[in-house]
Amino acid sequence: MTAHIPKAELHCHIEGAVSTALAQAQAEKYDVDISRLIDGDRFLWHDFTSFLAAYDQTAGLFRSEEDYALLAQTYLESIAEEGAIYSEIFVSPDHARNAGLSPDAYLNGLGEGMRRARETCGIEGRIIITCVRHFGSDQAVDVARYAASRPHALVTGFGMGGEERMGSHADFTTAFDIARDAGLGITTHAGELAGAESVRDALEHARPARIGHGVRAIEDPALVAQLADTGIVLEACPGSNVSLSIFDNFASHPFRALRDAGVKITLNSDDPPFFDTTLGKEYAVAQSAFGMSDAELVHTTRTALEAAFVDDETRQALIAKL
Ligand SMILES: [Zn+2]
């Protein structure tokens, strides 16, 4: 059991954190047929492409500021119950716009939900605005400019998600430069669906402080050494990886090997209900499958807090809770 371990997560896509119960309620609210999206308490998808489609359909069930407030509050309260003290959520203004909501209203709603969760559970949170790789570089620059304008006090980072087998980070250098120059923390997805070369590509062109996933760096020992030397933090999501068959099972997941090689690595849920996981389950897997002791799990939380895109005063207050 890891209920007593304080937890922190750096990598969770908010539209991917919708519980099936909340999706059902939203579908009823808007009279949407989701029989091909959900079966019982399971989201229906079978590969990365159909997962992205299911994700988009779920996002489409959230259409107002209050919908997003409810989503953020519900999610943060659910992980606070598992011991989480801090969460960074990935948000995508592109998804909000597709649902007919302005980016400002989207952020205000999410921020309000985070405020409510802090009030009820004490959980702290920040927002990372992400662009979508398969929407192309022009749209990424627009998203970066929006993030750089600091549209909400809780926005502290910029990242990129989406189809990582498409193009290179070289196509997105301008977007990352705009965000970095504005003082936002930088993270980007790599080394998940694509191999170690995609992590090298991300390091060279996005110059991130953290890599989303990055676990396929294990394919290249020199890269593992480079990650350890430079202190780049990996946002590992083991449940997501096994669910998407990046690795066959937890026994073959490189979390432990990367950690033992000196790489700073954290535990995250990615899109929890889609991958039948929660932040608490990720910590439990780390304990049972990776042999992590309580002290090592707390250290993992400390690594996440040290790498969090948060002001130092908040960071120190969070670390003091460990
Ligand atoms: Zn992700």
PDB file of C-alpha atoms and ligand atoms in Angstrom:
ATOM      1  CA  MET A   1       0.000   0.000   0.000  1.00  0.00           C
ATOM      2  CA  THR A   2       1.191   3.508  -0.763  1.00  0.00           C
ATOM      3  CA  ALA A   3      -1.716   5.530   0.644  1.00  0.00           C
ATOM      4  CA  HIS A   4       0.595   7.069   3.259  1.00  0.00           C
ATOM      5  CA  ILE A   5       3.184   8.182   0.666  1.00  0.00           C
ATOM      6  CA  PRO A   6       2.862  11.850  -0.369  1.00  0.00           C
ATOM      7  CA  LYS A   7       2.661  11.997  -4.160  1.00  0.00           C
ATOM      8  CA  ALA A   8       3.223  14.557  -6.878  1.00  0.00           C
ATOM      9  CA  GLU A   9       2.646  14.368 -10.601  1.00  0.00           C
ATOM     10  CA  LEU A  10       3.988  16.393 -13.499  1.00  0.00           C
ATOM     11  CA  HIS A  11       2.293  14.729 -16.451  1.00  0.00           C
ATOM     12  CA  CYS A  12      -1.464  14.450 -16.743  1.00  0.00           C
ATOM     13  CA  HIS A  13      -3.579  15.610 -19.694  1.00  0.00           C
ATOM     14  CA  ILE A  14      -6.703  17.069 -18.157  1.00  0.00           C
ATOM     15  CA  GLU A  15      -9.119  15.878 -20.858  1.00  0.00           C
ATOM     16  CA  GLY A  16      -7.527  12.442 -20.429  1.00  0.00           C
ATOM     17  CA  ALA A  17      -8.319  12.535 -16.715  1.00  0.00           C
ATOM     18  CA  VAL A  18     -12.100  12.449 -17.188  1.00  0.00           C
ATOM     19  CA  SER A  19     -13.589   9.548 -15.268  1.00  0.00           C
ATOM     20  CA  THR A  20     -16.117   7.414 -17.140  1.00  0.00           C
ATOM     21  CA  ALA A  21     -18.729   8.527 -14.583  1.00  0.00           C
ATOM     22  CA  LEU A  22     -18.068  12.201 -15.319  1.00  0.00           C
ATOM     23  CA  ALA A  23     -18.086  11.517 -19.074  1.00  0.00           C
ATOM     24  CA  GLN A  24     -21.499   9.810 -18.692  1.00  0.00           C
ATOM     25  CA  ALA A  25     -22.856  12.783 -16.753  1.00  0.00           C
ATOM     26  CA  GLN A  26     -21.568  15.262 -19.352  1.00  0.00           C
ATOM     27  CA  ALA A  27     -22.984  13.154 -22.195  1.00  0.00           C
ATOM     28  CA  GLU A  28     -26.383  13.241 -20.515  1.00  0.00           C
ATOM     29  CA  LYS A  29     -26.103  16.976 -19.955  1.00  0.00           C
ATOM     30  CA  TYR A  30     -25.480  17.592 -23.666  1.00  0.00           C
ATOM     31  CA  ASP A  31     -27.512  14.651 -24.969  1.00  0.00           C
ATOM     32  CA  VAL A  32     -24.544  13.038 -26.730  1.00  0.00           C
ATOM     33  CA  ASP A  33     -24.467   9.356 -27.696  1.00  0.00           C
ATOM     34  CA  ILE A  34     -21.274   7.897 -26.220  1.00  0.00           C
ATOM     35  CA  SER A  35     -22.094   4.216 -26.707  1.00  0.00           C
ATOM     36  CA  ARG A  36     -19.034   3.872 -28.938  1.00  0.00           C
ATOM     37  CA  LEU A  37     -16.818   5.786 -26.478  1.00  0.00           C
ATOM     38  CA  ILE A  38     -17.559   4.000 -23.216  1.00  0.00           C
ATOM     39  CA  ASP A  39     -18.495   0.457 -22.324  1.00  0.00           C
ATOM     40  CA  GLY A  40     -19.357   0.151 -18.623  1.00  0.00           C
ATOM     41  CA  ASP A  41     -16.444   1.776 -16.823  1.00  0.00           C
ATOM     42  CA  ARG A  42     -14.046   1.484 -19.745  1.00  0.00           C
ATOM     43  CA  PHE A  43     -13.111   3.872 -22.539  1.00  0.00           C
ATOM     44  CA  LEU A  44     -13.088   2.093 -25.891  1.00  0.00           C
ATOM     45  CA  TRP A  45      -9.916   2.306 -27.972  1.00  0.00           C
ATOM     46  CA  HIS A  46      -7.424  -0.236 -29.334  1.00  0.00           C
ATOM     47  CA  ASP A  47      -4.328   1.636 -30.531  1.00  0.00           C
ATOM     48  CA  PHE A  48      -2.726   5.083 -30.307  1.00  0.00           C
ATOM     49  CA  THR A  49      -4.765   6.497 -33.197  1.00  0.00           C
ATOM     50  CA  SER A  50      -8.109   5.316 -31.810  1.00  0.00           C
ATOM     51  CA  PHE A  51      -6.989   6.464 -28.352  1.00  0.00           C
ATOM     52  CA  LEU A  52      -6.461  10.004 -29.721  1.00  0.00           C
ATOM     53  CA  ALA A  53      -9.928   9.882 -31.286  1.00  0.00           C
ATOM     54  CA  ALA A  54     -11.510   8.746 -27.999  1.00  0.00           C
ATOM     55  CA  TYR A  55      -9.610  11.512 -26.215  1.00  0.00           C
ATOM     56  CA  ASP A  56     -10.948  14.115 -28.640  1.00  0.00           C
ATOM     57  CA  GLN A  57     -14.519  12.851 -28.287  1.00  0.00           C
ATOM     58  CA  THR A  58     -14.245  12.991 -24.498  1.00  0.00           C
ATOM     59  CA  ALA A  59     -12.849  16.524 -24.657  1.00  0.00           C
ATOM     60  CA  GLY A  60     -15.889  17.478 -26.747  1.00  0.00           C
ATOM     61  CA  LEU A  61     -18.152  16.742 -23.751  1.00  0.00           C
ATOM     62  CA  PHE A  62     -16.719  19.790 -21.928  1.00  0.00           C
ATOM     63  CA  ARG A  63     -18.097  23.008 -23.358  1.00  0.00           C
ATOM     64  CA  SER A  64     -18.357  25.660 -20.655  1.00  0.00           C
ATOM     65  CA  GLU A  65     -16.197  27.276 -18.018  1.00  0.00           C
ATOM     66  CA  GLU A  66     -18.153  25.443 -15.333  1.00  0.00           C
ATOM     67  CA  ASP A  67     -17.663  22.082 -17.117  1.00  0.00           C
ATOM     68  CA  TYR A  68     -13.905  22.575 -16.916  1.00  0.00           C
ATOM     69  CA  ALA A  69     -14.061  23.772 -13.309  1.00  0.00           C
ATOM     70  CA  LEU A  70     -15.918  20.572 -12.453  1.00  0.00           C
ATOM     71  CA  LEU A  71     -13.368  18.473 -14.359  1.00  0.00           C
ATOM     72  CA  ALA A  72     -10.311  19.995 -12.645  1.00  0.00           C
ATOM     73  CA  GLN A  73     -11.910  19.908  -9.208  1.00  0.00           C
ATOM     74  CA  THR A  74     -13.119  16.298  -9.572  1.00  0.00           C
ATOM     75  CA  TYR A  75      -9.751  15.110 -10.823  1.00  0.00           C
ATOM     76  CA  LEU A  76      -7.598  16.890  -8.247  1.00  0.00           C
ATOM     77  CA  GLU A  77      -9.830  15.807  -5.372  1.00  0.00           C
ATOM     78  CA  SER A  78      -9.608  12.200  -6.583  1.00  0.00           C
ATOM     79  CA  ILE A  79      -5.799  12.147  -6.495  1.00  0.00           C
ATOM     80  CA  ALA A  80      -5.650  14.128  -3.228  1.00  0.00           C
ATOM     81  CA  GLU A  81      -7.601  11.217  -1.788  1.00  0.00           C
ATOM     82  CA  GLU A  82      -4.722   8.977  -2.875  1.00  0.00           C
ATOM     83  CA  GLY A  83      -2.154  11.185  -1.147  1.00  0.00           C
ATOM     84  CA  ALA A  84      -1.272  13.651  -3.920  1.00  0.00           C
ATOM     85  CA  ILE A  85      -0.084  17.064  -2.734  1.00  0.00           C
ATOM     86  CA  TYR A  86       0.797  18.531  -6.136  1.00  0.00           C
ATOM     87  CA  SER A  87      -0.327  18.131  -9.731  1.00  0.00           C
ATOM     88  CA  GLU A  88       0.595  19.773 -13.004  1.00  0.00           C
ATOM     89  CA  ILE A  89      -2.069  19.417 -15.633  1.00  0.00           C
ATOM     90  CA  PHE A  90      -1.464  19.606 -19.376  1.00  0.00           C
ATOM     91  CA  VAL A  91      -4.112  21.686 -21.083  1.00  0.00           C
ATOM     92  CA  SER A  92      -4.756  22.253 -24.759  1.00  0.00           C
ATOM     93  CA  PRO A  93      -6.478  25.474 -25.870  1.00  0.00           C
ATOM     94  CA  ASP A  94      -6.907  23.831 -29.291  1.00  0.00           C
ATOM     95  CA  HIS A  95      -9.268  21.272 -27.744  1.00  0.00           C
ATOM     96  CA  ALA A  96     -11.241  23.994 -25.972  1.00  0.00           C
ATOM     97  CA  ARG A  97     -11.592  25.969 -29.185  1.00  0.00           C
ATOM     98  CA  ASN A  98     -12.900  22.870 -30.970  1.00  0.00           C
ATOM     99  CA  ALA A  99     -15.579  22.672 -28.277  1.00  0.00           C
ATOM    100  CA  GLY A 100     -16.491  26.314 -28.902  1.00  0.00           C
ATOM    101  CA  LEU A 101     -14.866  27.733 -25.777  1.00  0.00           C
ATOM    102  CA  SER A 102     -12.363  30.605 -25.751  1.00  0.00           C
ATOM    103  CA  PRO A 103      -8.903  29.785 -24.341  1.00  0.00           C
ATOM    104  CA  ASP A 104      -9.418  32.381 -21.591  1.00  0.00           C
ATOM    105  CA  ALA A 105     -12.721  30.836 -20.481  1.00  0.00           C
ATOM    106  CA  TYR A 106     -11.089  27.385 -20.605  1.00  0.00           C
ATOM    107  CA  LEU A 107      -8.241  28.494 -18.321  1.00  0.00           C
ATOM    108  CA  ASN A 108     -10.555  30.398 -15.987  1.00  0.00           C
ATOM    109  CA  GLY A 109     -12.709  27.305 -15.581  1.00  0.00           C
ATOM    110  CA  LEU A 110      -9.760  25.008 -14.921  1.00  0.00           C
ATOM    111  CA  GLY A 111      -8.206  27.557 -12.551  1.00  0.00           C
ATOM    112  CA  GLU A 112     -11.466  27.819 -10.629  1.00  0.00           C
ATOM    113  CA  GLY A 113     -11.630  24.015 -10.280  1.00  0.00           C
ATOM    114  CA  MET A 114      -8.038  23.959  -9.029  1.00  0.00           C
ATOM    115  CA  ARG A 115      -8.839  26.705  -6.523  1.00  0.00           C
ATOM    116  CA  ARG A 116     -11.805  24.700  -5.212  1.00  0.00           C
ATOM    117  CA  ALA A 117      -9.724  21.516  -4.881  1.00  0.00           C
ATOM    118  CA  ARG A 118      -7.035  23.402  -2.971  1.00  0.00           C
ATOM    119  CA  GLU A 119      -9.719  24.700  -0.654  1.00  0.00           C
ATOM    120  CA  THR A 120     -11.284  21.272  -0.010  1.00  0.00           C
ATOM    121  CA  CYS A 121      -8.120  19.099  -0.045  1.00  0.00           C
ATOM    122  CA  GLY A 122      -5.076  21.357   0.175  1.00  0.00           C
ATOM    123  CA  ILE A 123      -3.748  20.046  -3.156  1.00  0.00           C
ATOM    124  CA  GLU A 124      -1.586  22.517  -5.077  1.00  0.00           C
ATOM    125  CA  GLY A 125      -1.608  22.654  -8.870  1.00  0.00           C
ATOM    126  CA  ARG A 126      -0.193  24.421 -11.895  1.00  0.00           C
ATOM    127  CA  ILE A 127      -1.087  24.477 -15.594  1.00  0.00           C
ATOM    128  CA  ILE A 128       1.125  23.609 -18.553  1.00  0.00           C
ATOM    129  CA  ILE A 129      -0.224  24.805 -21.881  1.00  0.00           C
ATOM    130  CA  THR A 130       0.496  22.314 -24.628  1.00  0.00           C
ATOM    131  CA  CYS A 131       0.518  22.486 -28.380  1.00  0.00           C
ATOM    132  CA  VAL A 132      -0.388  19.464 -30.459  1.00  0.00           C
ATOM    133  CA  ARG A 133       2.382  18.106 -32.662  1.00  0.00           C
ATOM    134  CA  HIS A 134       0.124  16.800 -35.420  1.00  0.00           C
ATOM    135  CA  PHE A 135      -1.589  20.200 -35.723  1.00  0.00           C
ATOM    136  CA  GLY A 136       1.684  21.581 -37.123  1.00  0.00           C
ATOM    137  CA  SER A 137       4.234  24.272 -36.316  1.00  0.00           C
ATOM    138  CA  ASP A 138       2.179  27.384 -37.167  1.00  0.00           C
ATOM    139  CA  GLN A 139      -0.518  26.441 -34.687  1.00  0.00           C
ATOM    140  CA  ALA A 140       2.206  25.581 -32.135  1.00  0.00           C
ATOM    141  CA  VAL A 141       3.621  29.102 -32.448  1.00  0.00           C
ATOM    142  CA  ASP A 142       0.148  30.550 -31.836  1.00  0.00           C
ATOM    143  CA  VAL A 143      -0.253  28.399 -28.718  1.00  0.00           C
ATOM    144  CA  ALA A 144       3.227  29.372 -27.502  1.00  0.00           C
ATOM    145  CA  ARG A 145       2.457  33.075 -27.974  1.00  0.00           C
ATOM    146  CA  TYR A 146      -0.745  32.628 -26.026  1.00  0.00           C
ATOM    147  CA  ALA A 147       1.080  30.804 -23.198  1.00  0.00           C
ATOM    148  CA  ALA A 148       3.822  33.464 -23.221  1.00  0.00           C
ATOM    149  CA  SER A 149       1.186  36.146 -22.651  1.00  0.00           C
ATOM    150  CA  ARG A 150       0.655  34.535 -19.208  1.00  0.00           C
ATOM    151  CA  PRO A 151      -3.116  34.288 -19.611  1.00  0.00           C
ATOM    152  CA  HIS A 152      -3.649  32.871 -16.089  1.00  0.00           C
ATOM    153  CA  ALA A 153      -1.637  33.044 -12.842  1.00  0.00           C
ATOM    154  CA  LEU A 154      -1.458  29.225 -12.640  1.00  0.00           C
ATOM    155  CA  VAL A 155       0.086  28.847 -16.128  1.00  0.00           C
ATOM    156  CA  THR A 156       3.788  28.143 -15.540  1.00  0.00           C
ATOM    157  CA  GLY A 157       4.839  25.831 -18.353  1.00  0.00           C
ATOM    158  CA  PHE A 158       4.669  25.030 -22.050  1.00  0.00           C
ATOM    159  CA  GLY A 159       4.835  21.633 -23.683  1.00  0.00           C
ATOM    160  CA  MET A 160       4.013  19.574 -26.736  1.00  0.00           C
ATOM    161  CA  GLY A 161       1.982  16.385 -27.019  1.00  0.00           C
ATOM    162  CA  GLY A 162       0.336  14.535 -29.871  1.00  0.00           C
ATOM    163  CA  GLU A 163       1.642  12.192 -32.535  1.00  0.00           C
ATOM    164  CA  GLU A 164       5.385  11.977 -31.882  1.00  0.00           C
ATOM    165  CA  ARG A 165       6.151   9.901 -34.984  1.00  0.00           C
ATOM    166  CA  MET A 166       5.361  12.957 -37.110  1.00  0.00           C
ATOM    167  CA  GLY A 167       8.062  15.522 -38.009  1.00  0.00           C
ATOM    168  CA  SER A 168      10.927  16.712 -35.807  1.00  0.00           C
ATOM    169  CA  HIS A 169      11.246  19.067 -32.851  1.00  0.00           C
ATOM    170  CA  ALA A 170      13.305  21.160 -35.266  1.00  0.00           C
ATOM    171  CA  ASP A 171       9.958  22.232 -36.790  1.00  0.00           C
ATOM    172  CA  PHE A 172       8.884  23.623 -33.396  1.00  0.00           C
ATOM    173  CA  THR A 173      12.024  25.492 -32.264  1.00  0.00           C
ATOM    174  CA  THR A 174      10.319  28.880 -32.643  1.00  0.00           C
ATOM    175  CA  ALA A 175       7.404  27.851 -30.426  1.00  0.00           C
ATOM    176  CA  PHE A 176       9.691  26.534 -27.691  1.00  0.00           C
ATOM    177  CA  ASP A 177      11.916  29.638 -27.893  1.00  0.00           C
ATOM    178  CA  ILE A 178       8.903  31.941 -27.465  1.00  0.00           C
ATOM    179  CA  ALA A 179       7.764  30.020 -24.377  1.00  0.00           C
ATOM    180  CA  ARG A 180      11.245  29.749 -22.854  1.00  0.00           C
ATOM    181  CA  ASP A 181      11.941  33.459 -23.378  1.00  0.00           C
ATOM    182  CA  ALA A 182       8.719  34.197 -21.496  1.00  0.00           C
ATOM    183  CA  GLY A 183      10.075  32.302 -18.494  1.00  0.00           C
ATOM    184  CA  LEU A 184       7.817  29.261 -18.848  1.00  0.00           C
ATOM    185  CA  GLY A 185       9.112  25.817 -17.900  1.00  0.00           C
ATOM    186  CA  ILE A 186       9.612  23.569 -20.933  1.00  0.00           C
ATOM    187  CA  THR A 187       8.625  19.919 -21.322  1.00  0.00           C
ATOM    188  CA  THR A 188       7.860  17.846 -24.393  1.00  0.00           C
ATOM    189  CA  HIS A 189       6.796  14.335 -25.300  1.00  0.00           C
ATOM    190  CA  ALA A 190       9.534  12.094 -26.710  1.00  0.00           C
ATOM    191  CA  GLY A 191      10.836   8.563 -26.322  1.00  0.00           C
ATOM    192  CA  GLU A 192       7.420   7.028 -26.018  1.00  0.00           C
ATOM    193  CA  LEU A 193       6.096   5.887 -29.407  1.00  0.00           C
ATOM    194  CA  ALA A 194       9.405   6.807 -31.031  1.00  0.00           C
ATOM    195  CA  GLY A 195      12.803   5.607 -29.885  1.00  0.00           C
ATOM    196  CA  ALA A 196      15.883   7.117 -28.269  1.00  0.00           C
ATOM    197  CA  GLU A 197      16.577   9.282 -31.332  1.00  0.00           C
ATOM    198  CA  SER A 198      13.369  11.206 -30.607  1.00  0.00           C
ATOM    199  CA  VAL A 199      14.702  12.088 -27.143  1.00  0.00           C
ATOM    200  CA  ARG A 200      17.942  13.374 -28.698  1.00  0.00           C
ATOM    201  CA  ASP A 201      15.847  15.344 -31.186  1.00  0.00           C
ATOM    202  CA  ALA A 202      13.812  16.894 -28.349  1.00  0.00           C
ATOM    203  CA  LEU A 203      16.909  17.776 -26.284  1.00  0.00           C
ATOM    204  CA  GLU A 204      18.574  19.449 -29.230  1.00  0.00           C
ATOM    205  CA  HIS A 205      15.660  21.487 -30.562  1.00  0.00           C
ATOM    206  CA  ALA A 206      13.273  22.084 -27.646  1.00  0.00           C
ATOM    207  CA  ARG A 207      15.930  22.347 -24.895  1.00  0.00           C
ATOM    208  CA  PRO A 208      13.467  21.154 -22.235  1.00  0.00           C
ATOM    209  CA  ALA A 209      13.955  20.856 -18.475  1.00  0.00           C
ATOM    210  CA  ARG A 210      11.839  17.718 -18.552  1.00  0.00           C
ATOM    211  CA  ILE A 211      10.837  15.085 -21.079  1.00  0.00           C
ATOM    212  CA  GLY A 212       7.343  13.586 -21.177  1.00  0.00           C
ATOM    213  CA  HIS A 213       7.980   9.821 -21.034  1.00  0.00           C
ATOM    214  CA  GLY A 214      11.546   9.694 -22.427  1.00  0.00           C
ATOM    215  CA  VAL A 215      11.779   6.116 -21.216  1.00  0.00           C
ATOM    216  CA  ARG A 216      12.906   4.730 -24.580  1.00  0.00           C
ATOM    217  CA  ALA A 217      16.176   6.573 -23.927  1.00  0.00           C
ATOM    218  CA  ILE A 218      17.058   3.196 -22.409  1.00  0.00           C
ATOM    219  CA  GLU A 219      17.783   1.995 -25.977  1.00  0.00           C
ATOM    220  CA  ASP A 220      20.896   4.218 -26.060  1.00  0.00           C
ATOM    221  CA  PRO A 221      23.354   3.953 -23.116  1.00  0.00           C
ATOM    222  CA  ALA A 222      25.181   7.162 -24.107  1.00  0.00           C
ATOM    223  CA  LEU A 223      21.884   9.038 -24.011  1.00  0.00           C
ATOM    224  CA  VAL A 224      21.053   7.586 -20.592  1.00  0.00           C
ATOM    225  CA  ALA A 225      24.432   8.870 -19.347  1.00  0.00           C
ATOM    226  CA  GLN A 226      23.717  12.276 -20.883  1.00  0.00           C
ATOM    227  CA  LEU A 227      20.325  12.472 -19.134  1.00  0.00           C
ATOM    228  CA  ALA A 228      21.929  11.528 -15.820  1.00  0.00           C
ATOM    229  CA  ASP A 229      24.732  14.107 -16.278  1.00  0.00           C
ATOM    230  CA  THR A 230      22.459  16.968 -17.278  1.00  0.00           C
ATOM    231  CA  GLY A 231      19.716  16.250 -14.727  1.00  0.00           C
ATOM    232  CA  ILE A 232      16.924  16.332 -17.299  1.00  0.00           C
ATOM    233  CA  VAL A 233      13.867  14.926 -15.551  1.00  0.00           C
ATOM    234  CA  LEU A 234      11.773  12.164 -17.114  1.00  0.00           C
ATOM    235  CA  GLU A 235       8.010  12.173 -16.582  1.00  0.00           C
ATOM    236  CA  ALA A 236       7.556   8.402 -16.700  1.00  0.00           C
ATOM    237  CA  CYS A 237       4.049   6.979 -17.097  1.00  0.00           C
ATOM    238  CA  PRO A 238       4.449   3.190 -16.722  1.00  0.00           C
ATOM    239  CA  GLY A 239       0.725   2.341 -16.755  1.00  0.00           C
ATOM    240  CA  SER A 240       0.245   4.307 -19.957  1.00  0.00           C
ATOM    241  CA  ASN A 241       3.283   2.632 -21.556  1.00  0.00           C
ATOM    242  CA  VAL A 242       2.081  -0.892 -20.790  1.00  0.00           C
ATOM    243  CA  SER A 243      -1.472  -0.031 -21.814  1.00  0.00           C
ATOM    244  CA  LEU A 244      -0.217   1.232 -25.201  1.00  0.00           C
ATOM    245  CA  SER A 245       2.120  -1.789 -25.510  1.00  0.00           C
ATOM    246  CA  ILE A 246       5.281   0.352 -25.562  1.00  0.00           C
ATOM    247  CA  PHE A 247       6.501  -2.310 -23.130  1.00  0.00           C
ATOM    248  CA  ASP A 248       4.951  -5.766 -22.759  1.00  0.00           C
ATOM    249  CA  ASN A 249       4.557  -5.579 -18.994  1.00  0.00           C
ATOM    250  CA  PHE A 250       5.809  -3.766 -15.910  1.00  0.00           C
ATOM    251  CA  ALA A 251       8.648  -6.269 -15.447  1.00  0.00           C
ATOM    252  CA  SER A 252      10.171  -5.106 -18.740  1.00  0.00           C
ATOM    253  CA  HIS A 253       9.605  -1.387 -18.069  1.00  0.00           C
ATOM    254  CA  PRO A 254      12.915   0.520 -17.727  1.00  0.00           C
ATOM    255  CA  PHE A 255      11.849   2.767 -14.805  1.00  0.00           C
ATOM    256  CA  ARG A 256      14.148   1.035 -12.349  1.00  0.00           C
ATOM    257  CA  ALA A 257      17.063   0.749 -14.787  1.00  0.00           C
ATOM    258  CA  LEU A 258      16.896   4.462 -15.629  1.00  0.00           C
ATOM    259  CA  ARG A 259      16.689   5.386 -11.963  1.00  0.00           C
ATOM    260  CA  ASP A 260      19.626   3.125 -11.106  1.00  0.00           C
ATOM    261  CA  ALA A 261      21.620   4.780 -13.909  1.00  0.00           C
ATOM    262  CA  GLY A 262      21.211   8.110 -12.119  1.00  0.00           C
ATOM    263  CA  VAL A 263      18.433   9.553 -14.292  1.00  0.00           C
ATOM    264  CA  LYS A 264      15.952  11.772 -12.458  1.00  0.00           C
ATOM    265  CA  ILE A 265      12.638  10.035 -13.022  1.00  0.00           C
ATOM    266  CA  THR A 266       9.106  10.611 -11.728  1.00  0.00           C
ATOM    267  CA  LEU A 267       5.784   8.717 -11.648  1.00  0.00           C
ATOM    268  CA  ASN A 268       2.778  10.000 -13.592  1.00  0.00           C
ATOM    269  CA  SER A 269      -0.604   8.825 -14.846  1.00  0.00           C
ATOM    270  CA  ASP A 270      -0.767  10.502 -18.319  1.00  0.00           C
ATOM    271  CA  ASP A 271      -4.468   9.868 -19.162  1.00  0.00           C
ATOM    272  CA  PRO A 272      -5.489   7.803 -16.134  1.00  0.00           C
ATOM    273  CA  PRO A 273      -9.004   6.400 -16.829  1.00  0.00           C
ATOM    274  CA  PHE A 274      -8.074   5.641 -20.458  1.00  0.00           C
ATOM    275  CA  PHE A 275      -5.182   3.497 -19.232  1.00  0.00           C
ATOM    276  CA  ASP A 276      -6.993   2.032 -16.246  1.00  0.00           C
ATOM    277  CA  THR A 277      -4.643   3.797 -13.872  1.00  0.00           C
ATOM    278  CA  THR A 278      -4.453   6.536 -11.240  1.00  0.00           C
ATOM    279  CA  LEU A 279      -1.498   8.309  -9.670  1.00  0.00           C
ATOM    280  CA  GLY A 280      -1.945   6.044  -6.644  1.00  0.00           C
ATOM    281  CA  LYS A 281      -1.841   2.939  -8.858  1.00  0.00           C
ATOM    282  CA  GLU A 282       1.406   4.174 -10.463  1.00  0.00           C
ATOM    283  CA  TYR A 283       3.039   4.414  -7.037  1.00  0.00           C
ATOM    284  CA  ALA A 284       1.666   0.970  -6.148  1.00  0.00           C
ATOM    285  CA  VAL A 285       3.138  -0.498  -9.359  1.00  0.00           C
ATOM    286  CA  ALA A 286       6.478   1.129  -8.581  1.00  0.00           C
ATOM    287  CA  GLN A 287       6.377  -0.602  -5.215  1.00  0.00           C
ATOM    288  CA  SER A 288       5.263  -4.041  -6.405  1.00  0.00           C
ATOM    289  CA  ALA A 289       6.861  -4.292  -9.868  1.00  0.00           C
ATOM    290  CA  PHE A 290       9.912  -2.014  -9.571  1.00  0.00           C
ATOM    291  CA  GLY A 291      10.723  -2.908  -5.959  1.00  0.00           C
ATOM    292  CA  MET A 292      10.673   0.694  -4.751  1.00  0.00           C
ATOM    293  CA  SER A 293      10.863   1.153  -0.990  1.00  0.00           C
ATOM    294  CA  ASP A 294       8.785   3.759   0.843  1.00  0.00           C
ATOM    295  CA  ALA A 295      11.880   5.973   1.099  1.00  0.00           C
ATOM    296  CA  GLU A 296      12.494   5.634  -2.651  1.00  0.00           C
ATOM    297  CA  LEU A 297       8.880   6.523  -3.416  1.00  0.00           C
ATOM    298  CA  VAL A 298       9.090   9.631  -1.238  1.00  0.00           C
ATOM    299  CA  HIS A 299      12.337  10.495  -3.011  1.00  0.00           C
ATOM    300  CA  THR A 300      10.496  10.187  -6.339  1.00  0.00           C
ATOM    301  CA  THR A 301       7.944  12.700  -5.086  1.00  0.00           C
ATOM    302  CA  ARG A 302      10.807  14.983  -4.037  1.00  0.00           C
ATOM    303  CA  THR A 303      12.319  14.692  -7.542  1.00  0.00           C
ATOM    304  CA  ALA A 304       8.962  15.760  -8.997  1.00  0.00           C
ATOM    305  CA  LEU A 305       8.640  18.731  -6.643  1.00  0.00           C
ATOM    306  CA  GLU A 306      12.212  19.831  -7.372  1.00  0.00           C
ATOM    307  CA  ALA A 307      11.394  19.720 -11.099  1.00  0.00           C
ATOM    308  CA  ALA A 308       7.950  21.301 -10.742  1.00  0.00           C
ATOM    309  CA  PHE A 309       7.225  24.486 -12.672  1.00  0.00           C
ATOM    310  CA  VAL A 310       6.324  26.380  -9.529  1.00  0.00           C
ATOM    311  CA  ASP A 311       7.680  29.353  -7.573  1.00  0.00           C
ATOM    312  CA  ASP A 312      10.326  28.560  -4.965  1.00  0.00           C
ATOM    313  CA  GLU A 313       8.217  29.531  -1.983  1.00  0.00           C
ATOM    314  CA  THR A 314       5.480  27.045  -2.965  1.00  0.00           C
ATOM    315  CA  ARG A 315       8.103  24.439  -3.820  1.00  0.00           C
ATOM    316  CA  GLN A 316       9.720  24.696  -0.378  1.00  0.00           C
ATOM    317  CA  ALA A 317       6.327  24.517   1.349  1.00  0.00           C
ATOM    318  CA  LEU A 318       5.522  21.341  -0.617  1.00  0.00           C
ATOM    319  CA  ILE A 319       8.899  19.716   0.045  1.00  0.00           C
ATOM    320  CA  ALA A 320       8.408  20.456   3.751  1.00  0.00           C
ATOM    321  CA  LYS A 321       5.371  18.128   3.637  1.00  0.00           C
ATOM    322  CA  LEU A 322       7.527  15.109   2.736  1.00  0.00           C
TER     323      LEU A 322
HETATM  324 ZN    ZN B   1       1.310  12.505 -22.215  1.00  0.00          ZN
END
